[in-house]
Each structure stands twice: as structure tokens, then as C-alpha cells.
Amino acid sequence: MQKRFEQEDWKKNQQISLDFNHMMVEFIQEEGLKEEDIQRNLDKIAAASRAMVDKRTAGQMDWRDLPYGQEEVVKEITEYVDQMKDQIDAFVVLGIGGSALGPMAVQQAINHPYYNELSKEKRNGYPKLYVVDNIDPERLPALFDILDIKKTLFNVITKSGSTSETMSQFMIIKDKLEKEIGVEAKNHIVCTTDKENGNLIKIAREENYKTFIIPSGVGGRFSELTPVGLLPAAFCGIDIEEMLAGAAWMDHLCKEEDIFKNPGHMYGLLHYLAMEKGKNISVMMPYADSLKYISDWYAQLWAESLGKKYDLDGNEVYVGQTPVKALGATDQHSQVQLYAEGPFDKVIVFIGVDQYRDTIHIPKLYEDIPSLGFLGGTTHNQLIQTEQMATEYALMKAKKMNMTITLPSVNEFTIGQLLYLFEVATGFTGELMNINAFDQPGVEEGKDATYALFGRPGYEEKKAELDARPKKQDKYRI
Ligand code: PA5
């Protein structure tokens, strides 16, 4: 039987859209962009597009090819899920950053909002999902309070295979499992890591853990469409083939040479031009609870990729745009005051949904109170969509740059598109900015200082540097 993502009509009906009217001068006057701003950058746009193609061809953007050729990976994941799902009640991801944010975002987007509270039957036999993406000492003990670890599978995810947070979690879990269930422990751990780098792959091979591989050329924050995201998604019943098909559809759209037809490149260009006009903040505001964690995933992608000190020619540039997460309609009552009347330093990206997966009717009550009765007989669907439109209008009136991405509905295909759209946009913006969007040297200093303070061998010099740091003074403490 043909799957729905194999039908051309369905793909077209489910295509997400980008509306950037409110970025333009016709709507927000002097704060907006002119079509000439785009025209005068055509050479730069062409060069950035070429660089995207060249880097992809040269194997420097392996994440671009993830929508394709993963049939074997999908098969192995599906078989493993089928083999394990009846034996476990909970699937726990141990990971951080790019090894945790994608699994959380996709699960929240696709599954029931109270997925873990549903009975196993209502979860179609799939286990509960937990993502432990921090080392707060209260977190794991609290999880142990609610888990039966004999019925739990722990997925250790780390590309580098050496991240302290994740590897220390792994050590705690392995020790606990071995103490409680002895030799069976190894069947409760599955590793997702690089095929040769880092400690985890060596341990996994020596101790015989089931292992899935993250392709070498794919960095953490671009890895959601590898087993990093595919395995946890499949373990909670998400159709990973459909997600990959959505990404492939967006890849097809993002190959368009004409920037006015290419959503990924246009999103990147608009943000690049906005940065030139001093908009240093990128707000993401979905009007759907299901998309709340997409903003968290995007925040890492945008911040870590584009926040850079040096450009590709070695000049100090100190560039980037600070991501801010908001949720509609909730944050209309929190942050929108600032967006409307505060500084002209933001681009606000709304994410809307045409067809929510449920409808809730507001009963016709209090018709004698006109200021309340007008709500009756409508739906929350209409109310939230109207509020989104009203906020877009209010920000346009306040001359604040904003644009809207619309999903026909939230499903695996549209989420695959959305993730891939933001990845392409990030890569393309990096090219326009002439920076390396795929490294994160700014994260290293803090990591090295931790190693030095924790006594990791090889960090003695760093420890001496830390010991010589200026001492804090009492006069600056209260
Ligand atoms: O994007 C990145 O590379 C980082 O944010 C990583 O995802 C994060 O540091 C976790 O790294 P790892 O997967 O190696 O444990």
C-alpha cells in the first residue's frame, strides 16, 4: 500500500509556508526591508547558494543527505523497537544539547501532550519516554523514584562519546543496573555515538551494548535525523520514515535557485539582512503547545551555529543573534509588551497551524453579558488563530519585524520539513555571514575549565591558569 508521504497531492497539501510580508517596508516602513535590499545582495546570495552545494558535494555538510539512503538504519531501528517494546515500560534518553533537544521536540510535537500519563494500551504498546538532559543532582534520584529499572531501556546518546554530563549519567546507570540486575544490565543500555571517536564506542564494543551510529560528518545540533532522533522517536511510535520524507520534501524546496521560491534560503537571508539593521534577537513563538520545544531545539541550532567571534578569514567579528523562546498565546501575557513597545532589535517568527488535531467548542453561556457572551459558540481553534493574527498585526503596527511559518497540520511530515528548513536556513545564514556555522569553539573554554577543576589528567596547565585567576573581593559581595 502506498504510504501517504508517497502521494504527490498529500505532500503538496502538507507543504509548510513562509510569509514574510511583515518584514518589508510596505508594512513596517523605515524598519522594514526593501526588495532592493534583496536585489543588491543577489551576488552574495548566489555565492552562498554555491557554497552550500559545493560543501554538500565535498561531504562537508553530511546532514544535508540524511533524508536519503537510511533504509537500512530505519529497518534496524524498527526491528529493534519491535524486539524491545514489550519488554520495557520506559525509554530514557541520557544526552545533552544536540543529543537531547531534538528527541524532546519531536516527541512533544507528534505525540499526545500527556503521552507518559496514558496507559500503555493507549500508547499503542510503546514505552514512556524521559529525556534526562542535565546533571542536576535531584534529577536522577527523582527518576529512580518513578522507574522500574528492570523494565527500562537507557539510550546513551553522545556524538563525541566523551561529554562529561552524559558519560557520568551512563556510569551511574550502569553501576545501578549491574547492582540490581547483574549480567542482564547490558540489555538495558543502548548507545548512540560516533563509529570510532570517543570513549563510548570503545566501551560499547567491549561491553557488548547494542549500538547505533551517528555519521561522522554530522554535528550534534544537526543530528536529529540520525539515530539520535530516529531511535527515541521510533520507541514512542512516531513514523520516522514519514519524518525523513518531510525533510526530503524540504530539501527539494531548498534546492530552488530563485530565492523567492526557496524557504530555507529566504529565511536565512531575511535574518541576515535584519542583523544588518541591528536586529540582534531572534524570537520564535509557536501558537501550539506541541511546537513549544521546537523553539528550544532551534535556540541551540541558531545560537551555537551563528554566534561566532571570527569569520572565515580570521577577522574578529563577534556576530550572532540571540534566540528567545516564546509561546503563543501564553506569552502574549508576558513578553509581547516588550516586543511591541521595546527596542527595535528583534525578528519575531510566529509558527501557526492551519488544522489543529482537535477542536474544542466554547459553550454559548452568559449571552446577557456582551463582553463575555461573544466568546460563546466559537472554538479555541478560532480563538488561538485569531490571537495569532492579532499579535502579528499589533507588531506590524508597532513596526516590529515579524514573519510567519504555517504548518497545514502537525504531523511527522511537516515536522520533518520544519526541522530541515531551519537547518538549511542556519547553514545558509552562516555562509552569508562568512562564518563557520558547524563548530562551537566558545563552548570549549568552560569545558576545559571544568576538566581542570575536576582533576582530569592532561589539564594541569589549565588548572594553574585557573588558580592564578583574579580573586573575588568581599567588597563586591553583599
Ligand atoms: O551541537 C553540538 O555539537 C553540541 O551542542 C552537542 O550536541 C552537545 O555538546 C553534546 O555533545 P555530544 O553529543 O558529543 O555529547
Tab-separated table of C-alpha atoms and ligand atoms in Angstrom:
chain	number	residue	atom	x	y	z
A	1	MET	CA	0.000	0.000	0.000
A	2	GLN	CA	1.219	3.476	-0.878
A	3	LYS	CA	2.084	5.490	2.216
A	4	ARG	CA	0.627	8.991	2.389
A	5	PHE	CA	4.059	10.646	2.018
A	6	GLU	CA	4.445	8.822	-1.284
A	7	GLN	CA	1.430	10.663	-2.712
A	8	GLU	CA	2.313	13.896	-4.539
A	9	ASP	CA	-1.008	15.557	-3.668
A	10	TRP	CA	-0.652	14.878	0.016
A	11	LYS	CA	2.898	16.237	0.011
A	12	LYS	CA	1.751	19.444	-1.675
A	13	ASN	CA	-1.195	19.812	0.722
A	14	GLN	CA	1.121	19.356	3.666
A	15	GLN	CA	3.781	21.796	2.468
A	16	ILE	CA	4.680	24.366	5.106
A	17	SER	CA	4.770	28.016	4.085
A	18	LEU	CA	6.755	31.131	4.935
A	19	ASP	CA	5.027	34.522	4.916
A	20	PHE	CA	7.457	37.426	5.285
A	21	ASN	CA	5.209	40.352	4.394
A	22	HIS	CA	5.724	41.941	7.788
A	23	MET	CA	9.472	42.062	7.269
A	24	MET	CA	9.032	44.515	4.419
A	25	VAL	CA	8.989	48.284	4.161
A	26	GLU	CA	5.413	48.341	2.784
A	27	PHE	CA	4.223	47.115	6.181
A	28	ILE	CA	6.673	48.400	8.773
A	29	GLN	CA	8.006	51.455	6.940
A	30	GLU	CA	11.586	52.505	7.723
A	31	GLU	CA	12.116	49.440	9.965
A	32	GLY	CA	11.452	47.101	7.054
A	33	LEU	CA	13.458	45.641	4.199
A	34	LYS	CA	13.117	46.786	0.616
A	35	GLU	CA	13.053	44.444	-2.341
A	36	GLU	CA	16.204	46.302	-3.442
A	37	ASP	CA	17.916	45.040	-0.281
A	38	ILE	CA	17.413	41.556	-1.673
A	39	GLN	CA	18.357	42.565	-5.233
A	40	ARG	CA	21.599	44.258	-4.163
A	41	ASN	CA	22.628	41.049	-2.416
A	42	LEU	CA	21.968	38.741	-5.367
A	43	ASP	CA	25.689	38.077	-5.936
A	44	LYS	CA	26.182	37.257	-2.290
A	45	ILE	CA	23.092	35.034	-2.305
A	46	ALA	CA	24.378	33.204	-5.383
A	47	ALA	CA	27.795	32.733	-3.760
A	48	ALA	CA	26.240	31.407	-0.544
A	49	SER	CA	23.979	29.040	-2.526
A	50	ARG	CA	27.015	27.801	-4.470
A	51	ALA	CA	28.942	27.258	-1.236
A	52	MET	CA	26.028	25.196	0.135
A	53	VAL	CA	26.099	22.995	-2.971
A	54	ASP	CA	29.906	22.737	-3.073
A	55	LYS	CA	30.172	21.865	0.607
A	56	ARG	CA	27.439	19.269	0.257
A	57	THR	CA	29.189	17.731	-2.747
A	58	ALA	CA	32.519	17.771	-0.916
A	59	GLY	CA	30.970	15.906	2.033
A	60	GLN	CA	31.251	18.876	4.391
A	61	MET	CA	27.517	19.042	5.048
A	62	ASP	CA	26.597	15.410	5.549
A	63	TRP	CA	23.417	16.399	7.447
A	64	ARG	CA	22.003	17.568	4.104
A	65	ASP	CA	21.866	13.964	2.880
A	66	LEU	CA	20.183	12.471	5.948
A	67	PRO	CA	16.713	12.392	4.355
A	68	TYR	CA	18.032	9.801	1.903
A	69	GLY	CA	19.599	6.351	1.957
A	70	GLN	CA	18.760	5.487	5.546
A	71	GLU	CA	16.589	2.463	4.704
A	72	GLU	CA	18.944	0.086	6.499
A	73	VAL	CA	19.084	2.315	9.582
A	74	VAL	CA	15.286	2.641	9.658
A	75	LYS	CA	14.932	-1.146	9.303
A	76	GLU	CA	17.394	-1.835	12.103
A	77	ILE	CA	15.670	0.692	14.371
A	78	THR	CA	12.214	-0.682	13.599
A	79	GLU	CA	13.290	-4.270	14.254
A	80	TYR	CA	14.979	-3.294	17.492
A	81	VAL	CA	11.910	-1.372	18.678
A	82	ASP	CA	9.687	-4.365	17.826
A	83	GLN	CA	12.001	-6.671	19.730
A	84	MET	CA	12.221	-4.459	22.845
A	85	LYS	CA	8.976	-2.577	23.219
A	86	ASP	CA	7.002	-5.280	25.025
A	87	GLN	CA	9.825	-5.826	27.497
A	88	ILE	CA	10.006	-2.228	28.717
A	89	ASP	CA	7.770	0.395	30.268
A	90	ALA	CA	10.146	3.327	29.904
A	91	PHE	CA	12.746	4.524	27.400
A	92	VAL	CA	15.171	7.023	28.911
A	93	VAL	CA	17.458	9.253	26.846
A	94	LEU	CA	20.720	10.259	28.524
A	95	GLY	CA	22.127	13.120	26.478
A	96	ILE	CA	22.568	16.881	26.366
A	97	GLY	CA	22.395	19.686	23.768
A	98	GLY	CA	22.038	18.305	20.255
A	99	SER	CA	21.740	14.809	21.721
A	100	ALA	CA	18.576	15.653	23.671
A	101	LEU	CA	16.765	18.692	22.267
A	102	GLY	CA	15.658	17.033	19.017
A	103	PRO	CA	14.196	13.924	20.680
A	104	MET	CA	12.275	16.172	23.118
A	105	ALA	CA	10.999	18.490	20.378
A	106	VAL	CA	9.790	15.705	18.100
A	107	GLN	CA	8.119	13.704	20.863
A	108	GLN	CA	6.300	16.800	22.130
A	109	ALA	CA	5.244	17.746	18.604
A	110	ILE	CA	3.863	14.426	17.468
A	111	ASN	CA	2.581	12.573	20.482
A	112	HIS	CA	-0.271	13.133	22.892
A	113	PRO	CA	0.526	16.091	25.194
A	114	TYR	CA	0.190	13.797	28.209
A	115	TYR	CA	1.809	10.820	26.489
A	116	ASN	CA	3.529	9.451	29.595
A	117	GLU	CA	0.301	9.634	31.588
A	118	LEU	CA	-1.578	7.468	29.081
A	119	SER	CA	-1.949	3.734	29.708
A	120	LYS	CA	0.421	1.528	27.721
A	121	GLU	CA	-2.541	0.360	25.700
A	122	LYS	CA	-3.368	3.933	24.729
A	123	ARG	CA	0.311	4.426	23.869
A	124	ASN	CA	-0.149	1.538	21.417
A	125	GLY	CA	2.191	-0.614	23.463
A	126	TYR	CA	5.092	1.847	23.303
A	127	PRO	CA	7.058	2.768	26.441
A	128	LYS	CA	7.016	6.113	28.225
A	129	LEU	CA	9.780	8.499	27.171
A	130	TYR	CA	12.009	10.502	29.509
A	131	VAL	CA	14.918	12.715	28.473
A	132	VAL	CA	17.468	13.443	31.186
A	133	ASP	CA	19.426	16.356	29.747
A	134	ASN	CA	21.018	17.722	32.887
A	135	ILE	CA	23.131	16.717	35.840
A	136	ASP	CA	21.094	18.455	38.492
A	137	PRO	CA	21.717	16.048	41.397
A	138	GLU	CA	17.989	15.940	42.138
A	139	ARG	CA	17.067	14.714	38.663
A	140	LEU	CA	18.200	11.063	38.520
A	141	PRO	CA	17.119	10.148	42.067
A	142	ALA	CA	13.693	11.572	41.255
A	143	LEU	CA	13.557	9.487	38.103
A	144	PHE	CA	14.576	6.369	40.034
A	145	ASP	CA	11.594	7.038	42.322
A	146	ILE	CA	9.199	6.515	39.420
A	147	LEU	CA	11.039	3.970	37.247
A	148	ASP	CA	11.217	0.223	37.485
A	149	ILE	CA	14.699	-0.082	36.047
A	150	LYS	CA	14.164	-3.747	35.278
A	151	LYS	CA	11.586	-2.512	32.765
A	152	THR	CA	13.630	0.427	31.450
A	153	LEU	CA	15.902	0.860	28.446
A	154	PHE	CA	18.524	3.625	28.727
A	155	ASN	CA	19.721	5.255	25.493
A	156	VAL	CA	23.119	6.904	25.996
A	157	ILE	CA	23.489	9.481	23.218
A	158	THR	CA	26.727	11.335	22.659
A	159	LYS	CA	28.376	12.178	19.360
A	160	SER	CA	31.754	12.883	20.900
A	161	GLY	CA	31.412	9.886	23.200
A	162	SER	CA	33.021	11.849	25.987
A	163	THR	CA	30.658	14.582	27.204
A	164	SER	CA	31.031	14.653	30.997
A	165	GLU	CA	27.342	15.148	31.724
A	166	THR	CA	26.237	12.186	29.610
A	167	MET	CA	29.119	9.868	30.438
A	168	SER	CA	28.697	10.455	34.169
A	169	GLN	CA	24.984	9.625	33.822
A	170	PHE	CA	25.959	6.458	31.963
A	171	MET	CA	28.366	5.477	34.774
A	172	ILE	CA	25.654	5.971	37.406
A	173	ILE	CA	23.083	3.964	35.441
A	174	LYS	CA	25.449	1.129	34.537
A	175	ASP	CA	26.505	0.769	38.173
A	176	LYS	CA	22.907	0.792	39.383
A	177	LEU	CA	21.756	-1.697	36.759
A	178	GLU	CA	24.623	-4.091	37.488
A	179	LYS	CA	23.938	-3.933	41.217
A	180	GLU	CA	20.238	-4.538	40.749
A	181	ILE	CA	20.055	-6.960	37.839
A	182	GLY	CA	23.599	-8.269	37.336
A	183	VAL	CA	24.532	-9.620	33.908
A	184	GLU	CA	21.184	-8.618	32.430
A	185	ALA	CA	22.300	-4.969	32.768
A	186	LYS	CA	23.780	-4.847	29.292
A	187	ASN	CA	20.380	-5.473	27.709
A	188	HIS	CA	19.095	-2.281	29.327
A	189	ILE	CA	21.610	0.032	27.672
A	190	VAL	CA	21.688	1.108	24.037
A	191	CYS	CA	24.346	3.513	22.793
A	192	THR	CA	24.156	6.108	20.027
A	193	THR	CA	27.554	7.513	19.173
A	194	ASP	CA	30.304	8.028	16.596
A	195	LYS	CA	31.690	4.891	14.996
A	196	GLU	CA	35.260	5.477	16.135
A	197	ASN	CA	35.748	8.608	18.241
A	198	GLY	CA	35.306	8.898	21.982
A	199	ASN	CA	35.117	6.574	24.926
A	200	LEU	CA	31.561	5.370	24.487
A	201	ILE	CA	32.112	3.387	21.296
A	202	LYS	CA	35.079	1.582	22.860
A	203	ILE	CA	33.089	0.758	25.977
A	204	ALA	CA	30.064	-0.284	23.914
A	205	ARG	CA	32.176	-2.711	21.903
A	206	GLU	CA	33.994	-4.131	24.913
A	207	GLU	CA	30.845	-4.493	26.994
A	208	ASN	CA	28.677	-5.570	24.090
A	209	TYR	CA	25.944	-2.916	24.132
A	210	LYS	CA	23.550	-2.585	21.235
A	211	THR	CA	24.841	0.469	19.338
A	212	PHE	CA	23.571	2.854	16.678
A	213	ILE	CA	25.997	5.060	14.790
A	214	ILE	CA	25.902	8.832	14.235
A	215	PRO	CA	27.535	9.520	10.840
A	216	SER	CA	30.957	11.128	11.373
A	217	GLY	CA	30.265	14.280	9.365
A	218	VAL	CA	27.088	15.206	11.246
A	219	GLY	CA	27.470	17.505	14.257
A	220	GLY	CA	25.315	17.336	17.388
A	221	ARG	CA	22.788	20.060	16.631
A	222	PHE	CA	22.281	18.793	13.059
A	223	SER	CA	21.822	15.168	14.142
A	224	GLU	CA	18.080	14.855	14.800
A	225	LEU	CA	17.544	12.879	11.582
A	226	THR	CA	20.210	10.305	12.551
A	227	PRO	CA	19.591	7.575	15.170
A	228	VAL	CA	19.985	10.388	17.748
A	229	GLY	CA	16.405	11.399	16.996
A	230	LEU	CA	15.118	8.440	14.998
A	231	LEU	CA	15.567	5.816	17.723
A	232	PRO	CA	13.748	7.675	20.560
A	233	ALA	CA	11.045	8.729	18.078
A	234	ALA	CA	10.500	5.150	16.890
A	235	PHE	CA	10.375	3.987	20.508
A	236	CYS	CA	7.330	6.146	21.065
A	237	GLY	CA	5.539	5.137	17.910
A	238	ILE	CA	6.497	8.046	15.667
A	239	ASP	CA	6.688	7.283	11.942
A	240	ILE	CA	10.346	8.035	11.237
A	241	GLU	CA	10.067	7.263	7.522
A	242	GLU	CA	7.467	9.988	7.222
A	243	MET	CA	9.693	12.419	9.115
A	244	LEU	CA	12.584	11.696	6.733
A	245	ALA	CA	10.207	12.101	3.783
A	246	GLY	CA	9.215	15.529	5.105
A	247	ALA	CA	12.873	16.514	5.316
A	248	ALA	CA	13.425	15.267	1.758
A	249	TRP	CA	10.492	17.393	0.575
A	250	MET	CA	12.006	20.470	2.195
A	251	ASP	CA	15.382	19.601	0.679
A	252	HIS	CA	13.682	19.596	-2.708
A	253	LEU	CA	12.207	23.069	-1.995
A	254	CYS	CA	15.528	24.387	-0.711
A	255	LYS	CA	17.308	23.455	-3.931
A	256	GLU	CA	15.422	26.208	-5.784
A	257	GLU	CA	17.828	28.746	-7.235
A	258	ASP	CA	15.294	31.565	-7.110
A	259	ILE	CA	15.463	32.852	-3.538
A	260	PHE	CA	11.801	33.876	-3.720
A	261	LYS	CA	10.906	30.188	-4.067
A	262	ASN	CA	13.413	28.811	-1.576
A	263	PRO	CA	12.072	28.959	2.014
A	264	GLY	CA	15.319	27.912	3.730
A	265	HIS	CA	17.469	30.457	1.909
A	266	MET	CA	14.843	33.203	2.227
A	267	TYR	CA	14.542	32.632	5.989
A	268	GLY	CA	18.323	32.893	6.282
A	269	LEU	CA	18.603	35.943	4.047
A	270	LEU	CA	15.879	37.848	5.894
A	271	HIS	CA	17.588	37.216	9.220
A	272	TYR	CA	20.947	38.208	7.767
A	273	LEU	CA	19.513	41.480	6.444
A	274	ALA	CA	17.721	42.022	9.747
A	275	MET	CA	21.025	41.626	11.601
A	276	GLU	CA	22.498	44.299	9.317
A	277	LYS	CA	19.715	46.552	10.577
A	278	GLY	CA	20.628	45.818	14.203
A	279	LYS	CA	18.060	43.121	14.969
A	280	ASN	CA	20.163	41.043	17.325
A	281	ILE	CA	17.396	38.868	18.719
A	282	SER	CA	15.562	36.001	17.034
A	283	VAL	CA	12.278	35.235	18.782
A	284	MET	CA	10.426	32.018	17.990
A	285	MET	CA	6.794	31.972	19.017
A	286	PRO	CA	4.741	28.939	18.011
A	287	TYR	CA	0.993	29.087	18.567
A	288	ALA	CA	0.793	25.420	19.542
A	289	ASP	CA	1.867	23.664	22.724
A	290	SER	CA	3.054	20.800	20.574
A	291	LEU	CA	5.685	23.053	18.991
A	292	LYS	CA	6.980	24.584	22.217
A	293	TYR	CA	10.170	22.501	22.270
A	294	ILE	CA	10.873	23.181	18.608
A	295	SER	CA	11.871	26.627	19.905
A	296	ASP	CA	14.316	25.052	22.363
A	297	TRP	CA	15.837	22.934	19.612
A	298	TYR	CA	16.018	25.979	17.305
A	299	ALA	CA	17.593	28.118	20.035
A	300	GLN	CA	20.586	25.788	20.225
A	301	LEU	CA	20.856	25.469	16.445
A	302	TRP	CA	20.748	29.218	15.867
A	303	ALA	CA	22.879	30.279	18.837
A	304	GLU	CA	25.663	27.723	18.656
A	305	SER	CA	25.917	27.851	14.870
A	306	LEU	CA	25.857	31.600	14.308
A	307	GLY	CA	27.330	33.088	17.482
A	308	LYS	CA	30.956	33.460	16.402
A	309	LYS	CA	33.987	35.590	17.233
A	310	TYR	CA	35.880	35.037	13.971
A	311	ASP	CA	34.812	34.971	10.342
A	312	LEU	CA	36.258	32.517	7.840
A	313	ASP	CA	39.073	34.966	7.019
A	314	GLY	CA	40.159	35.128	10.647
A	315	ASN	CA	38.780	38.613	11.348
A	316	GLU	CA	37.243	39.283	14.754
A	317	VAL	CA	33.548	39.872	14.009
A	318	TYR	CA	31.571	38.985	17.187
A	319	VAL	CA	28.370	38.114	15.348
A	320	GLY	CA	25.180	36.229	16.088
A	321	GLN	CA	21.570	36.662	17.012
A	322	THR	CA	20.278	35.743	20.466
A	323	PRO	CA	17.402	33.266	20.275
A	324	VAL	CA	14.416	33.817	22.545
A	325	LYS	CA	11.690	31.254	23.146
A	326	ALA	CA	8.071	32.266	23.492
A	327	LEU	CA	4.730	30.501	23.244
A	328	GLY	CA	1.506	31.857	21.851
A	329	ALA	CA	-0.957	32.697	23.273
A	330	THR	CA	0.689	32.268	26.721
A	331	ASP	CA	3.476	34.805	26.193
A	332	GLN	CA	1.136	37.467	24.867
A	333	HIS	CA	0.585	37.973	28.587
A	334	SER	CA	4.281	38.053	29.337
A	335	GLN	CA	6.690	39.074	26.573
A	336	VAL	CA	4.616	40.717	23.837
A	337	GLN	CA	4.542	44.059	25.669
A	338	LEU	CA	8.317	44.174	25.218
A	339	TYR	CA	8.172	43.048	21.606
A	340	ALA	CA	5.622	45.749	20.757
A	341	GLU	CA	6.942	48.728	22.693
A	342	GLY	CA	10.546	47.814	23.433
A	343	PRO	CA	13.613	48.309	21.255
A	344	PHE	CA	13.671	47.611	17.520
A	345	ASP	CA	16.110	44.744	18.000
A	346	LYS	CA	14.121	41.610	17.201
A	347	VAL	CA	12.805	39.424	14.435
A	348	ILE	CA	9.761	37.548	15.676
A	349	VAL	CA	8.960	34.260	13.947
A	350	PHE	CA	5.437	33.011	14.538
A	351	ILE	CA	4.651	29.385	13.842
A	352	GLY	CA	0.997	28.776	13.145
A	353	VAL	CA	-1.080	25.670	12.470
A	354	ASP	CA	-3.963	25.564	9.996
A	355	GLN	CA	-5.629	22.410	11.248
A	356	TYR	CA	-5.178	21.528	14.911
A	357	ARG	CA	-5.621	17.849	15.772
A	358	ASP	CA	-8.583	18.541	17.991
A	359	THR	CA	-11.410	21.034	18.257
A	360	ILE	CA	-12.774	22.456	21.437
A	361	HIS	CA	-16.050	24.338	21.429
A	362	ILE	CA	-16.785	27.208	23.785
A	363	PRO	CA	-20.353	26.832	25.004
A	364	LYS	CA	-22.918	29.587	24.492
A	365	LEU	CA	-23.109	30.929	28.016
A	366	TYR	CA	-23.587	34.384	29.542
A	367	GLU	CA	-25.196	35.773	26.394
A	368	ASP	CA	-26.602	38.575	28.552
A	369	ILE	CA	-23.052	39.800	29.252
A	370	PRO	CA	-21.877	41.046	25.831
A	371	SER	CA	-18.240	41.362	26.916
A	372	LEU	CA	-18.200	37.623	27.687
A	373	GLY	CA	-21.012	36.237	25.576
A	374	PHE	CA	-19.133	36.953	22.317
A	375	LEU	CA	-16.837	34.009	23.118
A	376	GLY	CA	-19.709	31.502	23.200
A	377	GLY	CA	-20.383	29.419	20.111
A	378	THR	CA	-16.818	29.766	18.841
A	379	THR	CA	-13.865	27.424	19.347
A	380	HIS	CA	-10.442	27.593	20.945
A	381	ASN	CA	-9.144	26.856	17.453
A	382	GLN	CA	-10.640	30.113	16.175
A	383	LEU	CA	-9.570	31.991	19.271
A	384	ILE	CA	-5.905	30.980	19.156
A	385	GLN	CA	-5.662	31.606	15.397
A	386	THR	CA	-7.318	34.993	15.798
A	387	GLU	CA	-4.979	35.907	18.640
A	388	GLN	CA	-2.008	34.960	16.478
A	389	MET	CA	-3.280	37.136	13.638
A	390	ALA	CA	-3.967	39.969	16.063
A	391	THR	CA	-0.451	39.782	17.519
A	392	GLU	CA	1.066	39.758	14.032
A	393	TYR	CA	-0.981	42.865	13.269
A	394	ALA	CA	-0.060	44.609	16.534
A	395	LEU	CA	3.637	44.020	15.937
A	396	MET	CA	3.376	45.161	12.338
A	397	LYS	CA	1.652	48.336	13.531
A	398	ALA	CA	4.476	48.837	16.036
A	399	LYS	CA	6.915	48.432	13.094
A	400	LYS	CA	8.439	45.280	14.520
A	401	MET	CA	9.839	42.773	12.027
A	402	ASN	CA	7.866	39.558	12.063
A	403	MET	CA	7.197	36.603	9.808
A	404	THR	CA	5.026	33.510	9.951
A	405	ILE	CA	5.652	29.878	9.179
A	406	THR	CA	2.448	27.873	8.818
A	407	LEU	CA	2.080	24.111	9.129
A	408	PRO	CA	-1.051	22.717	7.449
A	409	SER	CA	-1.144	20.387	10.460
A	410	VAL	CA	1.361	18.964	12.923
A	411	ASN	CA	2.495	15.523	11.793
A	412	GLU	CA	5.729	13.680	11.075
A	413	PHE	CA	5.892	15.009	7.518
A	414	THR	CA	5.507	18.673	8.468
A	415	ILE	CA	7.874	18.333	11.439
A	416	GLY	CA	10.492	16.759	9.150
A	417	GLN	CA	10.088	19.772	6.854
A	418	LEU	CA	10.312	22.261	9.706
A	419	LEU	CA	13.497	20.814	11.192
A	420	TYR	CA	15.166	20.639	7.809
A	421	LEU	CA	14.049	24.174	6.910
A	422	PHE	CA	15.752	25.587	9.999
A	423	GLU	CA	18.890	23.547	9.400
A	424	VAL	CA	19.213	24.805	5.819
A	425	ALA	CA	18.437	28.355	6.959
A	426	THR	CA	21.167	28.124	9.599
A	427	GLY	CA	23.759	26.797	7.154
A	428	PHE	CA	22.825	29.428	4.574
A	429	THR	CA	22.908	32.291	7.097
A	430	GLY	CA	26.354	31.084	8.157
A	431	GLU	CA	27.507	31.301	4.531
A	432	LEU	CA	26.101	34.835	4.158
A	433	MET	CA	27.848	35.833	7.390
A	434	ASN	CA	31.080	34.191	6.192
A	435	ILE	CA	31.438	32.201	9.394
A	436	ASN	CA	31.775	28.528	10.242
A	437	ALA	CA	28.296	27.504	11.381
A	438	PHE	CA	29.393	23.997	12.283
A	439	ASP	CA	31.900	24.435	15.101
A	440	GLN	CA	31.479	25.674	18.682
A	441	PRO	CA	34.858	26.871	19.990
A	442	GLY	CA	33.133	29.131	22.500
A	443	VAL	CA	31.904	26.113	24.420
A	444	GLU	CA	35.393	24.702	24.896
A	445	GLU	CA	36.743	27.169	27.471
A	446	GLY	CA	34.101	26.254	30.020
A	447	LYS	CA	34.541	22.538	29.338
A	448	ASP	CA	38.327	22.748	29.754
A	449	ALA	CA	37.981	24.726	32.978
A	450	THR	CA	35.648	22.023	34.344
A	451	TYR	CA	38.136	19.293	33.435
A	452	ALA	CA	40.949	21.251	35.120
A	453	LEU	CA	38.953	21.870	38.295
A	454	PHE	CA	37.834	18.228	38.362
A	455	GLY	CA	41.421	16.980	38.106
A	456	ARG	CA	41.253	15.344	34.663
A	457	PRO	CA	44.766	14.191	33.661
A	458	GLY	CA	46.293	16.431	30.974
A	459	TYR	CA	44.678	19.618	32.288
A	460	GLU	CA	47.354	20.575	34.858
A	461	GLU	CA	48.387	23.714	32.942
A	462	LYS	CA	44.763	24.842	32.716
A	463	LYS	CA	44.432	24.246	36.466
A	464	ALA	CA	47.444	26.521	37.087
A	465	GLU	CA	45.840	29.175	34.855
A	466	LEU	CA	42.624	28.942	36.879
A	467	ASP	CA	44.491	29.106	40.182
A	468	ALA	CA	46.084	32.359	39.017
A	469	ARG	CA	42.746	33.994	38.163
A	470	PRO	CA	41.873	37.234	39.973
A	471	LYS	CA	40.478	36.510	43.451
A	472	LYS	CA	36.930	37.698	44.056
A	473	GLN	CA	36.745	40.624	46.501
A	474	ASP	CA	34.477	40.852	49.532
A	475	LYS	CA	33.567	44.458	48.748
A	476	TYR	CA	31.689	43.213	45.702
A	477	ARG	CA	29.571	40.752	47.710
A	478	ILE	CA	26.501	41.537	49.743
B	1	PA5	O1	25.844	20.854	18.620
B	1	PA5	C1	26.731	20.390	19.293
B	1	PA5	O2	27.743	19.862	18.781
B	1	PA5	C2	26.657	20.359	20.812
B	1	PA5	O3	25.656	21.145	21.313
B	1	PA5	C3	26.465	18.927	21.287
B	1	PA5	O4	25.247	18.436	20.788
B	1	PA5	C4	26.482	18.810	22.802
B	1	PA5	O5	27.611	19.453	23.326
B	1	PA5	C5	26.510	17.342	23.215
B	1	PA5	O6	27.592	16.717	22.625
B	1	PA5	P1	27.730	15.169	22.490
B	1	PA5	O7	26.636	14.674	21.627
B	1	PA5	O8	29.057	14.957	21.893
B	1	PA5	O9	27.621	14.601	23.873
